[in-house]
mmCIF file of C-alpha atoms in Angstrom:
data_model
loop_
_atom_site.group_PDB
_atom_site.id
_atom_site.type_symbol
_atom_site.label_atom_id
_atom_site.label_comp_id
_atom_site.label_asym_id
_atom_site.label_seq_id
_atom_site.Cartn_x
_atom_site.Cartn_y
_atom_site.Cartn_z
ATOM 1 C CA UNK A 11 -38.888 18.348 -10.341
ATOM 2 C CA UNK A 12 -34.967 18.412 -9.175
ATOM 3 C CA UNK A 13 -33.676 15.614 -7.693
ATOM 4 C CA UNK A 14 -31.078 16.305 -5.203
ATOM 5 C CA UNK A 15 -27.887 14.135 -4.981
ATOM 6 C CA UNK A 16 -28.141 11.744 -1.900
ATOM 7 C CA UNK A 17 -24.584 12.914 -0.005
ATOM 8 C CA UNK A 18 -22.978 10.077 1.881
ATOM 9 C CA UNK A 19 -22.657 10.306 5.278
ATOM 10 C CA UNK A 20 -19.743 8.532 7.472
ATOM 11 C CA UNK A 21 -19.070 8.607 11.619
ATOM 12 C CA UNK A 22 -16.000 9.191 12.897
ATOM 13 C CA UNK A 23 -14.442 6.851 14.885
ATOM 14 C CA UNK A 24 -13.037 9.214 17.247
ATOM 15 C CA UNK A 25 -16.090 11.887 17.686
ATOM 16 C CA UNK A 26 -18.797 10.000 16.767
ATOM 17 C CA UNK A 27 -20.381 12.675 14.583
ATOM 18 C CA UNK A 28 -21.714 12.114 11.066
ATOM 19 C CA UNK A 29 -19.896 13.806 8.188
ATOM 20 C CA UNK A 30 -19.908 13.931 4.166
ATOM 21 C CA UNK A 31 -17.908 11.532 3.394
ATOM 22 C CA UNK A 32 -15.844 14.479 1.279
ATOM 23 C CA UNK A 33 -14.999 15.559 4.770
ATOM 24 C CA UNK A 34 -13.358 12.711 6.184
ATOM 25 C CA UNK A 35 -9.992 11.048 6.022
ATOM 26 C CA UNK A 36 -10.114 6.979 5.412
ATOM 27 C CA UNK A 37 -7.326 4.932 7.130
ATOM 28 C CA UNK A 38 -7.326 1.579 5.625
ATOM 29 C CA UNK A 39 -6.074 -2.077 7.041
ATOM 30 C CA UNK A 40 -5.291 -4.453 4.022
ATOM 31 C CA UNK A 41 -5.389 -8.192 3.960
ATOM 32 C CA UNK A 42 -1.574 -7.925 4.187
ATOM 33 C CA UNK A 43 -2.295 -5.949 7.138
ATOM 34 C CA UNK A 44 -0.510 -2.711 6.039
ATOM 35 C CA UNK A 45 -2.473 0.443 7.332
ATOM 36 C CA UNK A 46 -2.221 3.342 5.376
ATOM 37 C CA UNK A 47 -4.009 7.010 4.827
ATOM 38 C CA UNK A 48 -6.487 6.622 1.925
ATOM 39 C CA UNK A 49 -6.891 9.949 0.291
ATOM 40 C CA UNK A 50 -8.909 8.629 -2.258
ATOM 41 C CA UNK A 51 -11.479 6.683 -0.363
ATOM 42 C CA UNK A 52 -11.109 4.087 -2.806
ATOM 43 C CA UNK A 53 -8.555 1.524 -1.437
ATOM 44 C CA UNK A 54 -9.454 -2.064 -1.002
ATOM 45 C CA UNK A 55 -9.354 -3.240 2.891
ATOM 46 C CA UNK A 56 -11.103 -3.018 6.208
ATOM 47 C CA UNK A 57 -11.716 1.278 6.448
ATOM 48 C CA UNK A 58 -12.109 3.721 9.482
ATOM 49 C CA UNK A 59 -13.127 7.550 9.081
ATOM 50 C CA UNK A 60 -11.216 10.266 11.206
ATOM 51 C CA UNK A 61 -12.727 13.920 10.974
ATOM 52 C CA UNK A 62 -10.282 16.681 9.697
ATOM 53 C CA UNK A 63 -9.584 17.813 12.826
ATOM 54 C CA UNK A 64 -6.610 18.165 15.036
ATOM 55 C CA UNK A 65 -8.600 17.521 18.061
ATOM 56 C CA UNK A 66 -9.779 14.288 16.516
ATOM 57 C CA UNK A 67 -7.061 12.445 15.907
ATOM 58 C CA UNK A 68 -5.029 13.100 19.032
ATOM 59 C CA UNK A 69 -8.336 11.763 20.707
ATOM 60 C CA UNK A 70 -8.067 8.697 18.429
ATOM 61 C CA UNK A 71 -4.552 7.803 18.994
ATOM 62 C CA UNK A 72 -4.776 8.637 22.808
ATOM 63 C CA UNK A 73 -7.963 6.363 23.209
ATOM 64 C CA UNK A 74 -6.408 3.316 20.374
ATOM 65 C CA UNK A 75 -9.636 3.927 18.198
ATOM 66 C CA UNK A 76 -8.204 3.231 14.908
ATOM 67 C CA UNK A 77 -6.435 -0.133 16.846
ATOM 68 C CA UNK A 78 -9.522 -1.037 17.567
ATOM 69 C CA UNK A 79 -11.486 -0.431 14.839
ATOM 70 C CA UNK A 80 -9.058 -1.705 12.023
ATOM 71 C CA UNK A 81 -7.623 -4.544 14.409
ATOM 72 C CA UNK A 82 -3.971 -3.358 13.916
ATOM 73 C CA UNK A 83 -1.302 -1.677 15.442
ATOM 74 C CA UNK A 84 -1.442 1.631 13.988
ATOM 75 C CA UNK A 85 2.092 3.264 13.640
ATOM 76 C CA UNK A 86 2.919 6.810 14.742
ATOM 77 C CA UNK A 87 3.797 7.569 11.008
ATOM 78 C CA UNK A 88 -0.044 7.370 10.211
ATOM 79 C CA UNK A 89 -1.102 9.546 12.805
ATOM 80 C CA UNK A 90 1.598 12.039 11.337
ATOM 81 C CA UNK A 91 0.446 11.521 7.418
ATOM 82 C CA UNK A 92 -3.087 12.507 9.151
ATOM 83 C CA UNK A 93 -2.269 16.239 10.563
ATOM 84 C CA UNK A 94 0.212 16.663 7.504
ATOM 85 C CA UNK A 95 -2.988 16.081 5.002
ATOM 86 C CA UNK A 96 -5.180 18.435 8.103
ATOM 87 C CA UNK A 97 -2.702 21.204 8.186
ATOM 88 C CA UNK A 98 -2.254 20.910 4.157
ATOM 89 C CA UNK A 99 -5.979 21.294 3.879
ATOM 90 C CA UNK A 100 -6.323 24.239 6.508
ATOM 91 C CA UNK A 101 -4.067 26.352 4.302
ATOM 92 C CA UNK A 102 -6.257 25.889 1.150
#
């Protein structure tokens, strides 16, 4: 009898489709109210999911998903951080 390991799923905010969790980037809103790309999926604060996609986050930052979501003004330096880490992980 194997047991398989449950994989967790997330949606992202801007598609809507569910992912592996492995596949998505967290943006996180602390108390302070600092956002910042969580590589790690570990940091403490108020999380959205973004799929690794180019296409994704331009429709997130043309729409203000991740203002919405994480209740902040989201700097353009974020959305930046988020196609350096796509483009980083494209060339792997």
């Amino acid at each position: 009898m194997s047991s398989q390991k449950k994989i967790p799923l997330r949606k992202c905010v801007a598609t809507g489709e569910m992912f592996p969790k492995k596949e998505m980037i967290r943006i996180v809103r602390s108390k302070e109210g600092e956002v910042s790309v969580d590589l790690t999926g570990k940091k403490s604060g108020r999380g959205a999911y973004v799929s690794k996609t180019k296409q994704a986050v331009e429709i997130a930052k043309k729409r203000k998903i991740l203002d919405n979501q994480l209740e902040a003004k989201i700097p353009e330096s974020i959305f930046d951080d988020l196609l350096t880490v796509i483009e980083r992980e494209q060339l792997k």
